Amino acid sequence: MEITLSVAFSYDITPQIEKMLKDFRDMVNFCIEKSLQLNITSYAKLRKNVYEEWKQKWDYSTHFCHSACRVATSMLKSWRRLKRKGKIKGGKPVARKLFIQLDPQLVKFDGKMLRISVKPRRFLYIPLKYGEYQQKYIDAWKRGELRIGEVTINTKKVLIPFRKDVDLTNPKDWIAIDINESNVTCVSSNPHVLRIEHGLRTIHTTYFEIRRRIQKLSKYKPITSKRLIEKYSGREKKKTHDLCHKIAKIIVDFAKKHNLGIIMENLKNIRKKIKYGRNLNRRLHSWNFRKLQFFIEYKAKLNGIPVVYINPKGTSSLCPRCGGKIAPNGQRVLKCRKCGYENDRDIVACLNMLRMRGVPVPPESLSMKLRKERNSSRRLNVTAYSLNHLEERTDLWKF
Ligand SMILES: [Zn+2]
């Protein structure tokens, strides 16, 4: 299986690069126009039909024409799909944003700089800026562990997709991961419980308050307030991003150590389905569970750990022991009306996920209980329980 990780690099735009981006946008719009005019939907056919005229208009390497055709075809494809669904009326798609997708033939990367063949024997050089994060990918690429895909450039960033082949092993046991606002709970079938109390909600609430205070300023000092909002939004994003990476790393390391496949809930449509009040809405919308799932998934795949998704329906309303209705019985605890089973609602959700995936849940797993945690002011509080050391802290990570 092949996985792709897109890594962003910043760079300083020059007039030459800007011109290339503008020309490329024009090429895409020209290709869209032609494609509609000639009623062509296939990439190869479009390329063949526009090439002569394209060559008259632009003095670039032929591969620019190929890339423009590819972008135009995919834009038209999604436009047609939306039109069929009745989500857009009339008009035609137009490329407005400045960006370019470069055919691998056009780009040379040496670890520090991109060299683009604008036309035969004429090159454009883009020095890339990077930090520790990007360096890791560059090093792996230099060692030959990663390949480079189709590079995208916009006015601010260069996006390089790094590709890797991975072998997914077939695990004996599985771990179910329940992500929510204040913690991530993982229960495995072997059995283990991993509980990560994280400060993601605190970060969002803090920055929400900061933004609200700045907004009061905007009447008198609009420019300063705009600058401050950008600054603090950037910080919030960076903090949550880093924290999500750390949480994902802990989970994937744990799964790797115990040879576990990963089960998560398919939350793709959760935002559409759930209608909350305004206050909760803000919290959920800024809360990054999809981001965290994405990090877990790609780190897992990099390590050869398979990841599966299940439909979240019923995970927190059914009894993992008898399948009956389970209902809240005090704070965060659920109790079954039929058989009297009682446990923490996050553990119940995980046990149901294992069951729904068809993983046998041993009775020991059903009796796994979490110790009440003190409210920790730490950003990350990780506790792992295993059957032999039930209610005992076996691992503790500190950050
Ligand atoms: Zn029950």
Tab-separated table of C-alpha atoms and ligand atoms in Angstrom:
chain	number	residue	atom	x	y	z
A	1	MET	CA	0.000	0.000	0.000
A	2	GLU	CA	1.179	3.505	-0.743
A	3	ILE	CA	0.668	6.438	1.571
A	4	THR	CA	1.198	10.134	0.832
A	5	LEU	CA	2.100	12.848	3.306
A	6	SER	CA	1.924	16.422	2.084
A	7	VAL	CA	4.470	18.704	3.692
A	8	ALA	CA	4.243	22.499	3.415
A	9	PHE	CA	7.305	24.699	3.002
A	10	SER	CA	7.205	28.501	3.014
A	11	TYR	CA	9.064	30.516	0.426
A	12	ASP	CA	9.432	34.107	-0.762
A	13	ILE	CA	7.436	34.804	-3.866
A	14	THR	CA	9.211	36.652	-6.694
A	15	PRO	CA	7.699	38.493	-9.710
A	16	GLN	CA	8.791	35.582	-11.956
A	17	ILE	CA	6.982	33.031	-9.811
A	18	GLU	CA	3.907	35.212	-9.609
A	19	LYS	CA	3.874	35.513	-13.386
A	20	MET	CA	4.117	31.756	-13.743
A	21	LEU	CA	1.185	31.278	-11.323
A	22	LYS	CA	-0.921	33.815	-13.223
A	23	ASP	CA	-0.056	32.243	-16.575
A	24	PHE	CA	-0.962	28.834	-15.219
A	25	ARG	CA	-4.323	30.109	-14.003
A	26	ASP	CA	-4.973	31.502	-17.478
A	27	MET	CA	-4.006	28.152	-18.995
A	28	VAL	CA	-6.459	26.327	-16.734
A	29	ASN	CA	-9.264	28.716	-17.671
A	30	PHE	CA	-8.382	28.328	-21.341
A	31	CYS	CA	-8.561	24.539	-20.979
A	32	ILE	CA	-11.922	24.745	-19.190
A	33	GLU	CA	-13.268	26.946	-21.979
A	34	LYS	CA	-12.047	24.546	-24.670
A	35	SER	CA	-13.323	21.513	-22.871
A	36	LEU	CA	-16.833	22.984	-22.619
A	37	GLN	CA	-16.735	24.227	-26.209
A	38	LEU	CA	-15.685	20.859	-27.647
A	39	ASN	CA	-17.686	18.881	-25.105
A	40	ILE	CA	-14.695	16.857	-23.912
A	41	THR	CA	-14.574	15.150	-20.532
A	42	SER	CA	-11.431	13.044	-20.766
A	43	TYR	CA	-8.014	14.373	-19.875
A	44	ALA	CA	-6.164	12.687	-22.723
A	45	LYS	CA	-8.610	13.922	-25.332
A	46	LEU	CA	-8.521	17.466	-24.003
A	47	ARG	CA	-4.732	17.494	-24.019
A	48	LYS	CA	-4.687	16.381	-27.636
A	49	ASN	CA	-7.257	18.963	-28.689
A	50	VAL	CA	-5.827	22.027	-26.998
A	51	TYR	CA	-2.124	21.472	-27.518
A	52	GLU	CA	-1.621	23.315	-30.848
A	53	GLU	CA	-3.512	26.413	-29.773
A	54	TRP	CA	-1.896	26.332	-26.331
A	55	LYS	CA	1.551	26.306	-27.942
A	56	GLN	CA	0.660	29.422	-29.963
A	57	LYS	CA	-0.397	31.263	-26.825
A	58	TRP	CA	2.218	30.277	-24.222
A	59	ASP	CA	5.920	29.749	-24.299
A	60	TYR	CA	6.305	27.081	-21.595
A	61	SER	CA	7.397	23.446	-21.426
A	62	THR	CA	4.805	21.045	-22.819
A	63	HIS	CA	4.219	19.560	-19.361
A	64	PHE	CA	2.590	22.821	-18.288
A	65	CYS	CA	-0.131	22.078	-20.824
A	66	HIS	CA	-0.561	18.581	-19.372
A	67	SER	CA	-0.864	19.923	-15.823
A	68	ALA	CA	-3.350	22.629	-16.858
A	69	CYS	CA	-5.476	20.018	-18.637
A	70	ARG	CA	-5.408	17.766	-15.598
A	71	VAL	CA	-6.493	20.577	-13.253
A	72	ALA	CA	-9.202	21.720	-15.704
A	73	THR	CA	-10.559	18.168	-16.081
A	74	SER	CA	-10.808	17.619	-12.343
A	75	MET	CA	-12.421	21.048	-11.781
A	76	LEU	CA	-15.004	20.283	-14.455
A	77	LYS	CA	-15.617	16.861	-12.992
A	78	SER	CA	-16.527	18.204	-9.550
A	79	TRP	CA	-18.500	21.056	-11.135
A	80	ARG	CA	-20.592	18.557	-13.128
A	81	ARG	CA	-21.184	16.470	-10.048
A	82	LEU	CA	-22.413	19.472	-8.056
A	83	LYS	CA	-24.578	20.561	-10.959
A	84	ARG	CA	-26.173	17.147	-11.207
A	85	LYS	CA	-27.021	17.321	-7.534
A	86	GLY	CA	-28.551	20.754	-8.125
A	87	LYS	CA	-26.115	22.450	-5.767
A	88	ILE	CA	-25.010	25.047	-8.332
A	89	LYS	CA	-26.843	26.777	-11.134
A	90	GLY	CA	-25.632	27.690	-14.612
A	91	GLY	CA	-22.334	29.465	-15.140
A	92	LYS	CA	-19.083	27.639	-15.629
A	93	PRO	CA	-16.150	26.921	-13.370
A	94	VAL	CA	-13.402	29.523	-13.273
A	95	ALA	CA	-9.964	29.185	-11.683
A	96	ARG	CA	-9.442	32.282	-9.530
A	97	LYS	CA	-6.833	31.363	-6.963
A	98	LEU	CA	-3.197	31.503	-7.885
A	99	PHE	CA	-1.619	28.084	-7.737
A	100	ILE	CA	0.175	25.587	-9.891
A	101	GLN	CA	0.333	21.808	-9.862
A	102	LEU	CA	3.594	20.658	-11.350
A	103	ASP	CA	4.114	17.509	-13.327
A	104	PRO	CA	6.978	15.519	-11.716
A	105	GLN	CA	8.847	15.912	-15.005
A	106	LEU	CA	9.102	19.655	-14.433
A	107	VAL	CA	10.516	19.649	-10.932
A	108	LYS	CA	13.885	18.810	-9.455
A	109	PHE	CA	14.304	18.842	-5.697
A	110	ASP	CA	17.702	18.757	-4.023
A	111	GLY	CA	16.634	18.948	-0.385
A	112	LYS	CA	16.908	22.727	-0.189
A	113	MET	CA	15.652	24.104	-3.443
A	114	LEU	CA	13.098	23.420	-6.141
A	115	ARG	CA	14.139	23.766	-9.740
A	116	ILE	CA	11.319	24.207	-12.213
A	117	SER	CA	11.883	23.769	-15.945
A	118	VAL	CA	9.866	26.646	-17.330
A	119	LYS	CA	10.979	25.745	-20.842
A	120	PRO	CA	13.831	23.672	-22.233
A	121	ARG	CA	17.066	24.841	-20.603
A	122	ARG	CA	15.350	27.683	-18.714
A	123	PHE	CA	14.865	27.222	-15.011
A	124	LEU	CA	13.172	28.935	-12.096
A	125	TYR	CA	14.688	28.324	-8.667
A	126	ILE	CA	12.701	28.403	-5.440
A	127	PRO	CA	14.696	28.253	-2.184
A	128	LEU	CA	12.548	26.554	0.465
A	129	LYS	CA	12.316	27.552	4.113
A	130	TYR	CA	11.946	24.759	6.598
A	131	GLY	CA	12.264	23.734	10.223
A	132	GLU	CA	12.705	20.558	12.186
A	133	TYR	CA	9.420	19.047	10.989
A	134	GLN	CA	10.206	19.380	7.287
A	135	GLN	CA	13.811	18.310	7.873
A	136	LYS	CA	12.638	14.867	9.032
A	137	TYR	CA	10.960	14.274	5.683
A	138	ILE	CA	13.920	15.589	3.725
A	139	ASP	CA	16.271	13.266	5.619
A	140	ALA	CA	14.017	10.279	4.982
A	141	TRP	CA	13.836	11.258	1.318
A	142	LYS	CA	17.634	11.509	1.148
A	143	ARG	CA	17.892	8.022	2.634
A	144	GLY	CA	15.645	6.849	-0.191
A	145	GLU	CA	12.688	5.937	2.051
A	146	LEU	CA	10.325	8.443	0.428
A	147	ARG	CA	9.469	9.455	-3.116
A	148	ILE	CA	8.167	12.827	-4.269
A	149	GLY	CA	4.817	13.253	-6.024
A	150	GLU	CA	3.170	16.157	-7.799
A	151	VAL	CA	4.320	19.453	-6.226
A	152	THR	CA	1.795	22.269	-5.714
A	153	ILE	CA	2.772	25.915	-5.330
A	154	ASN	CA	0.544	28.782	-4.215
A	155	THR	CA	1.451	32.373	-3.375
A	156	LYS	CA	2.640	31.472	0.124
A	157	LYS	CA	3.582	27.821	0.246
A	158	VAL	CA	5.155	24.959	-1.633
A	159	LEU	CA	3.433	21.633	-0.933
A	160	ILE	CA	5.537	18.550	-1.493
A	161	PRO	CA	3.796	15.173	-1.280
A	162	PHE	CA	6.140	12.507	0.041
A	163	ARG	CA	5.207	8.939	-0.798
A	164	LYS	CA	6.027	5.703	0.916
A	165	ASP	CA	5.203	2.042	0.419
A	166	VAL	CA	4.105	0.302	3.597
A	167	ASP	CA	3.217	-3.290	4.445
A	168	LEU	CA	0.197	-3.528	6.701
A	169	THR	CA	0.554	-6.394	9.130
A	170	ASN	CA	-2.427	-8.424	10.274
A	171	PRO	CA	-2.775	-7.844	14.013
A	172	LYS	CA	-4.018	-10.398	16.507
A	173	ASP	CA	-5.729	-7.846	18.716
A	174	TRP	CA	-7.415	-4.513	18.171
A	175	ILE	CA	-7.697	-1.270	20.057
A	176	ALA	CA	-10.769	0.965	19.884
A	177	ILE	CA	-10.230	4.706	20.200
A	178	ASP	CA	-12.908	7.045	21.494
A	179	ILE	CA	-12.062	10.712	21.023
A	180	ASN	CA	-13.918	13.391	22.905
A	181	GLU	CA	-13.490	16.908	24.131
A	182	SER	CA	-11.518	16.303	27.294
A	183	ASN	CA	-9.903	12.919	26.814
A	184	VAL	CA	-9.042	10.124	24.441
A	185	THR	CA	-9.870	6.648	25.725
A	186	CYS	CA	-8.542	3.487	24.159
A	187	VAL	CA	-9.564	-0.069	25.059
A	188	SER	CA	-7.999	-3.125	23.483
A	189	SER	CA	-9.116	-6.729	23.282
A	190	ASN	CA	-5.989	-8.133	24.948
A	191	PRO	CA	-6.994	-6.179	27.367
A	192	HIS	CA	-5.494	-2.762	28.020
A	193	VAL	CA	-6.908	0.658	28.683
A	194	LEU	CA	-5.100	3.816	27.726
A	195	ARG	CA	-6.515	7.094	28.870
A	196	ILE	CA	-5.129	10.409	27.693
A	197	GLU	CA	-6.448	13.499	29.366
A	198	HIS	CA	-5.600	16.403	27.144
A	199	GLY	CA	-5.893	20.160	27.310
A	200	LEU	CA	-7.295	20.752	23.828
A	201	ARG	CA	-10.518	22.227	25.114
A	202	THR	CA	-8.611	24.523	27.467
A	203	ILE	CA	-6.560	25.842	24.562
A	204	HIS	CA	-9.696	26.624	22.554
A	205	THR	CA	-11.522	28.266	25.461
A	206	THR	CA	-8.479	30.381	26.321
A	207	TYR	CA	-8.045	31.650	22.788
A	208	PHE	CA	-11.775	32.156	22.359
A	209	GLU	CA	-11.687	34.532	25.340
A	210	ILE	CA	-8.616	36.311	23.973
A	211	ARG	CA	-10.301	36.821	20.600
A	212	ARG	CA	-13.436	38.148	22.235
A	213	ARG	CA	-11.434	40.730	24.136
A	214	ILE	CA	-9.588	41.787	20.999
A	215	GLN	CA	-12.859	42.153	19.100
A	216	LYS	CA	-13.987	44.773	21.610
A	217	LEU	CA	-10.958	46.757	20.527
A	218	SER	CA	-11.816	46.593	16.835
A	219	LYS	CA	-14.095	49.652	16.889
A	220	TYR	CA	-11.300	51.978	17.930
A	221	LYS	CA	-8.253	50.263	16.510
A	222	PRO	CA	-9.322	48.093	13.568
A	223	ILE	CA	-5.843	47.513	12.163
A	224	THR	CA	-4.242	46.545	15.464
A	225	SER	CA	-7.144	44.300	16.290
A	226	LYS	CA	-6.939	42.509	12.959
A	227	ARG	CA	-3.219	41.943	13.424
A	228	LEU	CA	-3.735	40.608	16.942
A	229	ILE	CA	-6.508	38.248	15.879
A	230	GLU	CA	-4.258	36.782	13.210
A	231	LYS	CA	-1.397	36.429	15.644
A	232	TYR	CA	-3.429	34.631	18.287
A	233	SER	CA	-5.301	32.428	15.812
A	234	GLY	CA	-1.940	31.317	14.479
A	235	ARG	CA	-0.763	30.471	17.984
A	236	GLU	CA	-3.919	28.533	18.768
A	237	LYS	CA	-3.573	26.548	15.578
A	238	LYS	CA	0.060	25.731	16.248
A	239	LYS	CA	-0.610	24.662	19.829
A	240	THR	CA	-3.486	22.341	18.963
A	241	HIS	CA	-1.505	20.974	16.019
A	242	ASP	CA	1.463	20.099	18.243
A	243	LEU	CA	-0.751	18.592	20.908
A	244	CYS	CA	-2.628	16.440	18.367
A	245	HIS	CA	0.717	15.139	17.089
A	246	LYS	CA	1.777	14.208	20.622
A	247	ILE	CA	-1.496	12.427	21.415
A	248	ALA	CA	-1.363	10.537	18.112
A	249	LYS	CA	2.215	9.504	18.784
A	250	ILE	CA	1.372	8.106	22.241
A	251	ILE	CA	-1.513	6.048	20.821
A	252	VAL	CA	0.427	4.722	17.850
A	253	ASP	CA	3.461	3.850	20.012
A	254	PHE	CA	1.126	1.979	22.349
A	255	ALA	CA	-0.546	0.105	19.476
A	256	LYS	CA	2.829	-0.785	18.018
A	257	LYS	CA	4.205	-2.010	21.332
A	258	HIS	CA	1.234	-4.328	21.867
A	259	ASN	CA	0.750	-5.239	18.182
A	260	LEU	CA	-2.770	-3.816	17.888
A	261	GLY	CA	-4.843	-2.742	14.891
A	262	ILE	CA	-6.749	0.525	15.338
A	263	ILE	CA	-10.541	1.022	15.291
A	264	MET	CA	-12.019	4.511	15.186
A	265	GLU	CA	-15.474	5.993	14.661
A	266	ASN	CA	-16.276	7.395	11.257
A	267	LEU	CA	-16.929	11.014	12.197
A	268	LYS	CA	-16.944	12.476	8.697
A	269	ASN	CA	-20.535	13.636	8.822
A	270	ILE	CA	-20.849	14.359	12.514
A	271	ARG	CA	-20.943	18.129	12.055
A	272	LYS	CA	-23.851	17.922	9.664
A	273	LYS	CA	-25.791	15.437	11.759
A	274	ILE	CA	-25.568	16.985	15.194
A	275	LYS	CA	-27.285	20.259	15.961
A	276	TYR	CA	-26.008	21.776	19.167
A	277	GLY	CA	-26.623	25.089	20.828
A	278	ARG	CA	-24.430	28.003	19.886
A	279	ASN	CA	-21.998	27.610	22.722
A	280	LEU	CA	-21.370	23.926	22.272
A	281	ASN	CA	-21.259	24.420	18.535
A	282	ARG	CA	-18.322	26.762	18.813
A	283	ARG	CA	-16.506	24.256	20.940
A	284	LEU	CA	-17.109	21.339	18.622
A	285	HIS	CA	-16.317	23.227	15.476
A	286	SER	CA	-12.990	24.385	16.733
A	287	TRP	CA	-12.264	21.037	18.278
A	288	ASN	CA	-10.056	18.990	16.035
A	289	PHE	CA	-11.136	15.387	16.285
A	290	ARG	CA	-10.887	14.867	12.558
A	291	LYS	CA	-7.402	16.282	12.669
A	292	LEU	CA	-6.460	13.957	15.496
A	293	GLN	CA	-7.925	10.963	13.651
A	294	PHE	CA	-5.968	11.946	10.567
A	295	PHE	CA	-2.698	12.130	12.536
A	296	ILE	CA	-3.391	8.787	14.206
A	297	GLU	CA	-4.200	7.187	10.854
A	298	TYR	CA	-1.114	8.328	9.017
A	299	LYS	CA	1.281	7.659	11.896
A	300	ALA	CA	-0.278	4.189	12.224
A	301	LYS	CA	0.094	3.464	8.528
A	302	LEU	CA	3.696	4.660	8.565
A	303	ASN	CA	4.253	1.980	11.187
A	304	GLY	CA	2.398	-0.716	9.268
A	305	ILE	CA	-0.604	-0.681	11.624
A	306	PRO	CA	-4.009	-1.095	9.910
A	307	VAL	CA	-6.765	1.417	10.712
A	308	VAL	CA	-10.481	0.719	10.263
A	309	TYR	CA	-13.503	2.948	10.741
A	310	ILE	CA	-16.911	1.918	12.021
A	311	ASN	CA	-20.288	3.621	11.997
A	312	PRO	CA	-20.647	5.428	15.362
A	313	LYS	CA	-24.374	4.677	15.616
A	314	GLY	CA	-25.213	3.114	18.954
A	315	THR	CA	-21.675	3.115	20.374
A	316	SER	CA	-22.742	5.092	23.415
A	317	SER	CA	-26.307	3.855	23.874
A	318	LEU	CA	-25.989	0.064	23.890
A	319	CYS	CA	-24.771	-2.313	26.579
A	320	PRO	CA	-21.479	-4.008	25.615
A	321	ARG	CA	-22.407	-7.071	27.653
A	322	CYS	CA	-26.022	-7.852	26.662
A	323	GLY	CA	-26.759	-5.381	23.854
A	324	GLY	CA	-29.615	-3.744	25.782
A	325	LYS	CA	-30.262	-0.037	26.227
A	326	ILE	CA	-27.712	1.682	28.377
A	327	ALA	CA	-28.423	5.036	30.017
A	328	PRO	CA	-26.603	7.696	32.068
A	329	ASN	CA	-26.345	6.916	35.756
A	330	GLY	CA	-24.592	9.899	37.192
A	331	GLN	CA	-21.621	11.738	35.838
A	332	ARG	CA	-19.998	10.070	32.853
A	333	VAL	CA	-21.240	6.637	33.982
A	334	LEU	CA	-23.659	4.468	31.990
A	335	LYS	CA	-25.799	1.658	33.408
A	336	CYS	CA	-27.662	-1.110	31.597
A	337	ARG	CA	-31.341	-1.444	32.524
A	338	LYS	CA	-31.434	-5.099	31.570
A	339	CYS	CA	-28.336	-6.681	33.094
A	340	GLY	CA	-27.106	-3.964	35.427
A	341	TYR	CA	-23.723	-3.553	33.699
A	342	GLU	CA	-22.110	-0.268	34.637
A	343	ASN	CA	-19.006	1.520	33.408
A	344	ASP	CA	-17.459	4.792	32.337
A	345	ARG	CA	-19.164	6.001	29.142
A	346	ASP	CA	-15.913	6.314	27.194
A	347	ILE	CA	-15.006	2.706	28.013
A	348	VAL	CA	-18.513	1.595	27.036
A	349	ALA	CA	-18.094	3.334	23.680
A	350	CYS	CA	-14.766	1.588	23.065
A	351	LEU	CA	-16.106	-1.843	24.052
A	352	ASN	CA	-19.034	-1.366	21.679
A	353	MET	CA	-16.651	-0.384	18.901
A	354	LEU	CA	-14.697	-3.614	19.396
A	355	ARG	CA	-17.929	-5.601	19.391
A	356	MET	CA	-19.272	-3.884	16.288
A	357	ARG	CA	-16.050	-4.655	14.482
A	358	GLY	CA	-16.541	-8.332	15.348
A	359	VAL	CA	-13.606	-8.473	17.767
A	360	PRO	CA	-14.319	-10.871	20.640
A	361	VAL	CA	-14.394	-8.940	23.900
A	362	PRO	CA	-13.187	-11.106	26.816
A	363	PRO	CA	-15.020	-10.755	30.154
A	364	GLU	CA	-11.857	-9.264	31.668
A	365	SER	CA	-12.143	-6.346	29.272
A	366	LEU	CA	-15.714	-5.743	30.371
A	367	SER	CA	-14.598	-5.393	33.949
A	368	MET	CA	-11.796	-2.935	33.224
A	369	LYS	CA	-12.396	0.168	35.290
A	370	LEU	CA	-10.704	3.516	35.372
A	371	ARG	CA	-9.509	5.104	38.537
A	372	LYS	CA	-10.890	8.558	39.148
A	373	GLU	CA	-8.291	11.057	38.040
A	374	ARG	CA	-7.563	14.219	39.896
A	375	ASN	CA	-8.197	17.221	37.748
A	376	SER	CA	-4.816	17.756	36.252
A	377	SER	CA	-3.578	21.124	35.142
A	378	ARG	CA	-1.037	19.446	32.942
A	379	ARG	CA	-1.489	19.623	29.185
A	380	LEU	CA	-1.287	15.903	28.796
A	381	ASN	CA	-1.934	13.263	31.370
A	382	VAL	CA	-1.495	9.715	30.160
A	383	THR	CA	-2.450	6.633	32.113
A	384	ALA	CA	-2.233	3.056	30.919
A	385	TYR	CA	-3.929	0.167	32.662
A	386	SER	CA	-3.470	-3.488	31.928
A	387	LEU	CA	-5.324	-6.427	33.392
A	388	ASN	CA	-2.499	-7.555	35.673
A	389	HIS	CA	-2.059	-4.075	37.026
A	390	LEU	CA	-5.654	-3.059	37.163
A	391	GLU	CA	-6.181	0.416	38.512
A	392	GLU	CA	-2.477	0.862	38.656
A	393	ARG	CA	-0.459	3.354	36.763
A	394	THR	CA	1.880	1.403	34.551
A	395	ASP	CA	3.122	4.149	32.299
A	396	LEU	CA	3.161	7.864	32.670
A	397	TRP	CA	4.267	10.333	30.122
A	398	LYS	CA	4.965	13.894	31.110
A	399	PHE	CA	5.152	16.922	28.875
B	1	ZN	ZN	-26.598	-5.156	29.653
